[in-house]
Short mmCIF file of C-alpha atoms in Angstrom, two decimals:
data_model
loop_
_atom_site.label_atom_id
_atom_site.label_comp_id
_atom_site.label_asym_id
_atom_site.label_seq_id
_atom_site.Cartn_x
_atom_site.Cartn_y
_atom_site.Cartn_z
CA MET A 1 -39.03 43.39 16.72
CA ILE A 2 -39.75 39.67 16.40
CA VAL A 3 -36.21 38.80 17.48
CA ARG A 4 -36.55 41.02 20.57
CA GLN A 5 -39.75 39.19 21.52
CA PHE A 6 -37.95 35.85 20.95
CA ILE A 7 -35.08 36.86 23.26
CA SER A 8 -37.52 37.92 25.96
CA TRP A 9 -39.56 34.71 25.68
CA VAL A 10 -36.68 32.25 25.44
CA ARG A 11 -35.28 33.15 28.85
CA ASN A 12 -38.09 31.41 30.72
CA ALA A 13 -39.37 28.83 28.19
CA PRO A 14 -38.94 25.07 28.80
CA ALA A 15 -35.87 23.42 27.22
CA GLY A 16 -37.84 21.51 24.58
CA GLU A 17 -39.67 24.62 23.43
CA ARG A 18 -36.43 26.62 23.41
CA ALA A 19 -34.86 23.98 21.19
CA GLU A 20 -37.72 24.08 18.65
CA ALA A 21 -37.74 27.86 18.64
CA THR A 22 -33.97 27.91 18.13
CA ARG A 23 -34.32 25.49 15.21
CA ALA A 24 -36.91 27.79 13.61
CA LEU A 25 -34.74 30.88 14.13
CA ALA A 26 -31.68 29.16 12.64
CA ARG A 27 -33.68 28.11 9.58
CA ALA A 28 -35.04 31.63 9.22
CA TRP A 29 -31.48 32.97 9.30
CA LEU A 30 -30.53 30.63 6.45
CA ILE A 31 -33.54 30.77 4.12
CA SER A 32 -35.75 33.75 5.05
CA ASP A 33 -35.46 37.17 3.42
CA LEU A 34 -34.62 39.03 6.61
CA SER A 35 -33.72 42.70 6.67
CA ALA A 36 -30.15 43.57 7.55
CA GLU A 37 -31.27 44.70 11.01
CA ASP A 38 -33.28 41.53 11.69
CA ARG A 39 -30.48 39.36 10.36
CA GLU A 40 -27.97 40.96 12.69
CA ALA A 41 -30.37 40.62 15.63
CA ALA A 42 -31.05 36.95 14.78
CA GLU A 43 -27.34 36.18 14.69
CA GLY A 44 -26.91 37.90 18.06
CA ALA A 45 -29.71 35.78 19.51
CA LEU A 46 -28.18 32.60 18.16
CA LEU A 47 -24.80 33.54 19.59
CA MET A 48 -26.48 34.10 22.94
CA LEU A 49 -28.09 30.65 22.73
CA LEU A 50 -24.65 29.04 22.53
CA ASP A 51 -24.61 29.59 26.31
CA ASP A 52 -27.95 27.88 26.85
CA PRO A 53 -27.63 25.32 29.66
CA SER A 54 -29.60 22.70 27.72
CA PRO A 55 -27.70 20.76 25.03
CA LEU A 56 -31.03 20.31 23.21
CA VAL A 57 -30.90 23.95 22.17
CA ARG A 58 -27.37 23.73 20.81
CA GLN A 59 -28.13 20.40 19.11
CA ALA A 60 -31.02 22.05 17.26
CA MET A 61 -28.67 24.78 16.02
CA ALA A 62 -26.00 22.24 15.01
CA GLU A 63 -28.47 20.15 13.00
CA VAL A 64 -29.61 23.17 11.00
CA PHE A 65 -26.17 24.67 10.36
CA ALA A 66 -24.14 21.44 9.96
CA ARG A 67 -24.25 21.17 6.16
CA SER A 68 -24.59 24.83 5.22
CA ALA A 69 -21.82 26.91 3.71
CA GLU A 70 -23.88 30.02 4.54
CA ALA A 71 -24.09 29.42 8.30
CA PRO A 72 -22.49 31.96 10.67
CA ALA A 73 -18.83 30.91 10.87
CA ALA A 74 -18.43 31.94 14.52
CA ILE A 75 -21.41 29.83 15.56
CA VAL A 76 -20.23 26.79 13.61
CA GLN A 77 -16.78 27.13 15.17
CA ALA A 78 -18.28 27.25 18.66
CA LEU A 79 -20.56 24.28 17.99
CA SER A 80 -17.62 22.22 16.74
CA LEU A 81 -15.96 22.60 20.15
CA ASP A 82 -19.10 21.74 22.13
CA GLN A 83 -19.79 18.39 23.77
CA PRO A 84 -19.97 15.42 21.34
CA SER A 85 -23.79 15.23 21.24
CA VAL A 86 -23.79 18.79 19.86
CA ALA A 87 -20.57 18.85 17.83
CA LEU A 88 -20.84 15.57 15.88
CA PRO A 89 -23.04 16.72 12.95
CA VAL A 90 -20.93 19.85 12.51
CA LEU A 91 -17.66 17.91 12.65
CA GLU A 92 -18.89 15.36 10.14
CA HIS A 93 -20.49 17.71 7.62
CA SER A 94 -19.70 21.42 7.98
CA PRO A 95 -17.83 22.89 4.98
CA LEU A 96 -16.84 25.89 7.11
CA LEU A 97 -14.28 24.01 9.20
CA ILE A 98 -10.79 24.36 7.74
CA ASP A 99 -8.10 21.69 7.83
CA ALA A 100 -6.28 23.33 10.75
CA ASP A 101 -9.50 23.30 12.82
CA LEU A 102 -10.02 19.61 12.13
CA VAL A 103 -6.41 18.65 12.89
CA ASP A 104 -6.60 20.49 16.22
CA ILE A 105 -9.88 18.79 17.16
CA VAL A 106 -8.46 15.37 16.25
CA ALA A 107 -5.49 16.04 18.53
CA THR A 108 -7.60 17.18 21.49
CA GLY A 109 -10.91 15.35 20.99
CA ASP A 110 -12.15 11.97 22.10
CA SER A 111 -12.76 8.91 19.94
CA GLU A 112 -16.31 9.92 19.10
CA THR A 113 -15.30 13.29 17.68
CA GLN A 114 -12.36 11.72 15.81
CA CYS A 115 -14.75 9.21 14.22
CA ALA A 116 -17.06 12.00 13.06
CA ILE A 117 -14.17 13.79 11.36
CA ALA A 118 -12.95 10.53 9.81
CA ARG A 119 -16.34 10.14 8.09
CA ARG A 120 -16.15 13.52 6.31
CA ILE A 121 -16.38 13.64 2.53
CA MET A 122 -13.20 14.74 0.71
CA LEU A 123 -11.01 14.43 3.77
CA PRO A 124 -7.58 15.94 2.96
CA ALA A 125 -4.26 14.21 3.55
CA SER A 126 -3.29 16.45 6.49
CA VAL A 127 -6.39 15.52 8.49
CA CYS A 128 -6.00 11.85 7.57
CA ALA A 129 -2.41 12.00 8.80
CA ALA A 130 -3.55 13.44 12.14
CA ILE A 131 -6.09 10.65 12.60
CA ALA A 132 -3.50 8.03 11.62
CA GLU A 133 -1.02 9.51 14.10
CA VAL A 134 -3.15 10.08 17.21
CA GLY A 135 -6.64 8.80 16.41
CA SER A 136 -8.30 5.90 18.17
CA ALA A 137 -8.65 2.49 16.56
CA ALA A 138 -12.33 3.22 15.90
CA ALA A 139 -11.40 6.46 14.11
CA ALA A 140 -8.77 4.63 12.06
CA LEU A 141 -11.40 2.09 11.03
CA GLU A 142 -13.76 4.87 9.94
CA LEU A 143 -10.90 6.40 7.96
CA ILE A 144 -10.09 3.12 6.20
CA GLU A 145 -13.74 2.67 5.20
CA ASN A 146 -14.08 6.27 3.96
CA ALA A 147 -13.74 6.11 0.18
CA TYR A 148 -13.23 9.90 0.07
CA ALA A 149 -10.27 10.00 2.47
CA GLU A 150 -6.93 11.01 0.95
CA LEU A 151 -4.53 8.69 2.74
CA ALA A 152 -0.82 9.03 2.01
CA PRO A 153 1.44 5.93 2.19
CA LEU A 154 2.93 7.15 5.48
CA SER A 155 -0.55 7.35 6.99
CA TRP A 156 -1.30 3.78 5.94
CA ASP A 157 1.95 2.65 7.53
CA ARG A 158 1.20 4.52 10.74
CA ILE A 159 -2.22 2.88 11.03
CA VAL A 160 -0.60 -0.53 10.61
CA GLU A 161 2.04 0.30 13.20
CA ARG A 162 -0.48 1.53 15.78
CA HIS A 163 -3.50 -0.70 15.13
CA GLY A 164 -2.34 -3.54 12.88
CA HIS A 165 -2.71 -6.04 15.71
CA LEU A 166 -6.51 -5.59 15.61
CA ALA A 167 -8.39 -8.01 13.36
CA ALA A 168 -11.02 -5.46 12.32
CA ILE A 169 -8.34 -3.06 11.08
CA ARG A 170 -6.48 -5.77 9.16
CA GLU A 171 -9.61 -7.14 7.53
CA SER A 172 -10.81 -3.70 6.44
CA MET A 173 -7.44 -2.87 4.90
CA LEU A 174 -6.75 -6.17 3.20
CA VAL A 175 -9.96 -6.07 1.15
CA LEU A 176 -8.94 -2.75 -0.44
CA GLU A 177 -7.86 -3.22 -4.05
CA ASP A 178 -5.61 -0.14 -4.13
CA LEU A 179 -3.81 -0.75 -0.83
CA PRO A 180 -0.04 -0.25 -1.37
CA ALA A 181 1.89 -3.52 -1.54
CA ALA A 182 4.26 -2.36 1.20
CA THR A 183 1.34 -1.69 3.54
CA ARG A 184 -0.19 -5.07 2.71
CA ALA A 185 3.12 -6.74 3.54
CA ALA A 186 3.35 -4.84 6.83
CA LEU A 187 -0.14 -6.06 7.76
CA VAL A 188 0.83 -9.65 7.02
CA ALA A 189 3.92 -9.24 9.18
CA ARG A 190 1.83 -7.94 12.09
CA LEU A 191 -0.56 -10.86 11.73
CA SER A 192 2.36 -13.32 11.66
CA GLU A 193 3.82 -11.80 14.82
CA THR A 194 0.45 -11.95 16.59
CA LEU A 195 -0.06 -15.61 15.68
CA ALA A 196 3.50 -16.53 16.68
CA GLN A 197 3.11 -14.87 20.07
CA PHE A 198 -0.20 -16.68 20.57
CA VAL A 199 1.10 -20.20 19.88
CA VAL A 200 4.25 -19.63 21.95
CA ALA A 201 2.19 -18.30 24.88
CA ARG A 202 0.03 -21.45 24.72
CA ASN A 203 3.16 -23.65 24.64
CA TRP A 204 1.99 -25.18 21.35
CA LEU A 205 5.35 -24.48 19.69
CA SER A 206 8.78 -23.41 20.84
CA ALA A 207 9.78 -19.83 20.15
CA ASP A 208 12.41 -20.93 17.58
CA ARG A 209 10.05 -23.19 15.66
CA ALA A 210 7.25 -20.62 15.73
CA GLY A 211 9.69 -17.99 14.46
CA ARG A 212 10.81 -20.19 11.55
CA ILE A 213 7.25 -21.09 10.55
CA THR A 214 6.24 -17.44 10.79
CA SER A 215 9.16 -16.34 8.63
CA GLU A 216 8.35 -18.91 5.94
CA ALA A 217 4.66 -17.98 5.94
CA ARG A 218 5.56 -14.29 5.71
CA ASP A 219 7.85 -14.95 2.73
CA ARG A 220 5.12 -16.89 0.93
CA SER A 221 2.66 -14.08 1.56
CA THR A 222 5.18 -11.54 0.28
CA LEU A 223 5.44 -13.47 -2.99
CA HIS A 224 1.65 -13.48 -3.32
CA ILE A 225 1.56 -9.72 -2.75
CA ALA A 226 4.43 -9.08 -5.17
CA ALA A 227 2.79 -11.24 -7.85
CA ARG A 228 -0.18 -8.86 -7.87
CA SER A 229 1.91 -5.69 -7.93
CA ARG A 230 3.70 -3.82 -10.69
CA GLY A 231 6.16 -0.97 -11.21
CA GLU A 232 6.39 1.56 -8.40
CA ASP A 233 4.29 -0.64 -6.14
CA VAL A 234 6.89 -3.43 -6.39
CA ARG A 235 9.73 -0.97 -5.74
CA GLY A 236 7.87 0.37 -2.71
CA LEU A 237 7.41 -3.17 -1.45
CA VAL A 238 11.09 -3.94 -1.88
CA ALA A 239 12.10 -0.74 -0.05
CA HIS A 240 9.79 -1.72 2.82
CA LEU A 241 11.24 -5.24 2.94
CA ARG A 242 14.75 -3.86 3.11
CA ALA A 243 13.85 -1.34 5.84
CA THR A 244 12.32 -4.13 7.94
CA SER A 245 15.22 -6.57 7.34
CA GLN A 246 13.01 -8.96 5.36
CA LEU A 247 14.85 -8.59 2.04
CA THR A 248 16.99 -11.70 2.54
CA ALA A 249 18.83 -13.94 0.11
CA GLY A 250 16.23 -16.64 0.83
CA LEU A 251 13.34 -14.39 -0.17
CA ILE A 252 15.11 -13.22 -3.34
CA LEU A 253 15.92 -16.82 -4.28
CA ARG A 254 12.29 -17.79 -3.67
CA ALA A 255 11.20 -14.99 -6.02
CA LEU A 256 13.52 -16.26 -8.75
CA LEU A 257 12.46 -19.89 -8.25
CA SER A 258 8.84 -18.74 -8.59
CA GLY A 259 9.62 -17.07 -11.92
CA ASN A 260 8.99 -13.56 -10.57
CA LEU A 261 11.75 -11.73 -12.41
CA GLU A 262 10.34 -8.29 -11.55
CA LEU A 263 10.69 -8.84 -7.81
CA PHE A 264 14.11 -10.46 -8.28
CA GLU A 265 15.45 -7.52 -10.29
CA ALA A 266 13.83 -4.88 -8.07
CA SER A 267 15.43 -6.51 -5.03
CA LEU A 268 18.90 -6.52 -6.58
CA ALA A 269 18.46 -2.92 -7.75
CA GLU A 270 17.52 -1.89 -4.21
CA LEU A 271 20.47 -3.69 -2.63
CA SER A 272 23.09 -2.81 -5.25
CA GLY A 273 22.08 0.79 -5.87
CA LEU A 274 22.18 0.19 -9.64
CA PRO A 275 19.43 1.37 -12.01
CA GLN A 276 16.75 -1.20 -12.75
CA ALA A 277 17.65 -1.23 -16.46
CA ARG A 278 21.28 -2.08 -15.64
CA VAL A 279 20.22 -4.88 -13.30
CA SER A 280 17.91 -6.26 -15.98
CA ALA A 281 20.71 -6.25 -18.55
CA LEU A 282 23.05 -8.12 -16.21
CA SER A 283 20.30 -10.62 -15.36
CA HIS A 284 19.72 -11.44 -19.01
CA ASP A 285 23.41 -11.61 -19.86
CA ARG A 286 24.19 -15.23 -20.74
CA GLY A 287 27.65 -14.96 -19.22
CA ALA A 288 28.01 -15.65 -15.50
CA ALA A 289 30.49 -12.85 -14.76
CA GLY A 290 27.94 -10.03 -14.88
CA LEU A 291 25.47 -11.84 -12.62
CA LEU A 292 28.13 -12.76 -10.08
CA ALA A 293 29.34 -9.15 -9.94
CA LEU A 294 25.77 -7.99 -9.44
CA LEU A 295 25.13 -10.47 -6.62
CA LYS A 296 28.38 -9.46 -4.95
CA ARG A 297 27.54 -5.76 -5.18
CA ALA A 298 24.09 -6.48 -3.71
CA GLY A 299 25.81 -7.99 -0.66
CA LEU A 300 24.32 -11.47 -1.00
CA PRO A 301 26.26 -14.41 0.53
CA GLU A 302 28.81 -15.88 -1.88
CA SER A 303 27.60 -19.39 -0.99
CA THR A 304 24.30 -18.61 -2.75
CA PHE A 305 25.82 -17.43 -6.05
CA ALA A 306 25.74 -20.84 -7.71
CA ALA A 307 22.09 -21.34 -6.72
CA PHE A 308 21.14 -17.98 -8.25
CA ARG A 309 23.08 -18.72 -11.43
CA VAL A 310 21.47 -22.13 -11.97
CA ALA A 311 18.02 -20.77 -11.09
CA LEU A 312 18.41 -17.94 -13.59
CA GLU A 313 19.53 -20.38 -16.30
CA ALA A 314 16.46 -22.52 -15.60
CA CYS A 315 14.25 -19.42 -15.77
CA HIS A 316 15.68 -18.46 -19.16
CA GLU A 317 14.95 -21.97 -20.44
CA ALA A 318 11.46 -22.36 -18.95
CA GLY A 319 10.35 -18.75 -19.32
CA PHE A 320 9.13 -16.31 -16.73
CA VAL A 321 5.65 -16.24 -15.24
CA ASN A 322 3.29 -13.38 -16.00
CA ASP A 323 0.13 -14.49 -14.17
CA ALA A 324 -0.27 -13.65 -10.48
CA GLY A 325 -0.99 -17.21 -9.37
CA GLY A 326 2.05 -18.70 -11.08
CA ALA A 327 4.49 -16.01 -9.94
CA ALA A 328 3.52 -16.64 -6.30
CA ARG A 329 4.30 -20.37 -6.34
CA LEU A 330 7.64 -22.20 -6.38
CA ARG A 331 8.28 -24.05 -9.64
CA ARG A 332 9.11 -27.62 -8.73
CA ARG A 333 11.44 -28.52 -11.60
CA MET A 334 13.49 -25.39 -11.12
CA VAL A 335 13.82 -26.03 -7.39
CA GLU A 336 14.88 -29.64 -7.97
CA ARG A 337 17.41 -28.59 -10.58
CA VAL A 338 19.01 -26.03 -8.25
CA LEU A 339 18.96 -28.48 -5.33
CA THR A 340 20.61 -31.21 -7.41
CA HIS A 341 23.37 -28.81 -8.47
CA CYS A 342 24.00 -27.52 -4.93
CA GLU A 343 24.10 -31.02 -3.45
CA THR A 344 27.16 -31.73 -5.63
CA ASP A 345 28.66 -28.26 -5.18
CA ARG A 346 31.32 -28.14 -2.49
CA GLY A 347 30.73 -24.42 -2.05
CA ALA A 348 27.09 -24.87 -0.96
CA THR A 349 26.54 -24.44 2.74
CA GLU A 350 24.27 -26.52 4.93
CA PRO A 351 21.81 -23.64 5.57
CA LEU A 352 21.37 -23.19 1.80
CA LEU A 353 20.76 -26.92 1.30
CA ILE A 354 18.22 -26.94 4.13
CA LEU A 355 16.42 -23.99 2.55
CA LEU A 356 16.37 -25.64 -0.88
CA ARG A 357 15.09 -28.91 0.59
CA ARG A 358 12.25 -26.99 2.23
CA PHE A 359 11.52 -25.31 -1.10
CA ALA A 360 11.48 -28.75 -2.76
CA THR A 361 9.01 -30.13 -0.22
CA GLU A 362 6.80 -27.05 -0.47
CA SER A 363 6.75 -27.12 -4.28
CA ALA A 364 5.99 -30.86 -4.34
CA ARG A 365 3.06 -30.43 -1.96
CA GLU A 366 1.79 -27.47 -3.93
CA ASP A 367 1.91 -29.47 -7.16
CA ALA A 368 0.04 -32.32 -5.48
CA ARG A 369 -2.68 -29.95 -4.25
CA GLN A 370 -3.01 -28.42 -7.71
CA PHE A 371 -3.21 -31.88 -9.31
CA CYS A 372 -5.98 -32.95 -6.93
CA ASP A 373 -7.89 -29.70 -7.50
CA GLU A 374 -7.73 -30.27 -11.27
CA LEU A 375 -8.98 -33.85 -10.89
CA LEU A 376 -11.92 -32.70 -8.78
CA ALA A 377 -12.72 -29.98 -11.31
CA GLU A 378 -12.72 -32.55 -14.12
CA ASP A 379 -14.99 -34.87 -12.10
CA GLU A 380 -17.43 -32.04 -11.44
CA ALA A 381 -17.50 -31.20 -15.14
CA ILE A 382 -18.06 -34.84 -16.20
CA ALA A 383 -20.70 -35.68 -13.54
CA PRO A 384 -23.64 -33.88 -15.26
CA LEU A 385 -22.83 -35.62 -18.58
CA HIS A 386 -22.73 -39.00 -16.80
CA ASP A 387 -26.10 -38.33 -15.18
CA ASP A 388 -27.61 -37.36 -18.54
CA LEU A 389 -26.37 -40.59 -20.14
CA ILE A 390 -27.88 -42.68 -17.34
CA ALA A 391 -31.18 -40.84 -17.61
CA ALA A 392 -31.26 -41.40 -21.36
#
């Protein structure tokens, strides 16, 4: 009886009053002990109100039903397809929307609705993949910042491919501790490309020089990323580098001259197709024949074989680096030893010597910076003691 009176009254009531009355009816449907007849009548009235010309009425319904698992499924479905001002709370919170519903709405909705879905708790991989594939940059940013989103590696890569040129996307991804190394490397590559295009467009550098500087900076960043990665993450990084034509002899030599044996061996395993254990055994074999066969199978230039052999000998003598900071930095004595050997080796090519000379300059400058940092740290530690002595 009450529902009949409501239906009769609501036809001519002002929009604001209709909205409040709808809110009360929706709450009654959820929490009141209605008879079966009244419950059916209330649901019919609410379904009728989905056609109300005022969005205020539908917003009131959406706010009440958004978080409830007991809400009428048909009404929630209809509200999710309404205009954004009505649909957003339902899209962000309703447990009644299934993955297929959400994927469809991501594909057909605007940025605002995509953002609401990207903020959902426990967002499954299929919905994340849809947002990564067709979502706006704003939705991708919401997805990155959602700690409950289940993002697969392919989704990360797709976000980088579509939105990696945007600073906000890069910054949000790079601060994530569990970001895959391959994705981190792809982000660095996008940043390098963006910066290179910028300086060339401003005529600050020629395209060739900007390309070389970019390549060197990207290789250094790759070593930093690899130094903080282990196991499958390193192998994923190496596979990405190979797929993007970045797994060059120069990068592999840099890894070895930095003492990063894991990246060196993972790279040769990727290029040669041999198991990692076999590559490791050949790397540690004191004879040169096994290493040379491995390098040849990996397809590396024969002119670099001597450099790899001498570098590996130096690594065996000096030991490999386990800490992230050390494994990301060229080791000066090793570089100078390899350079000295190659300068007297008739088989060394000019491009290899140029690369090694650049490595030597880089390692010398890095050592100088580290030396100065250590001196400053010592001065800062001594200064308080000096002040105390003067005061005494």
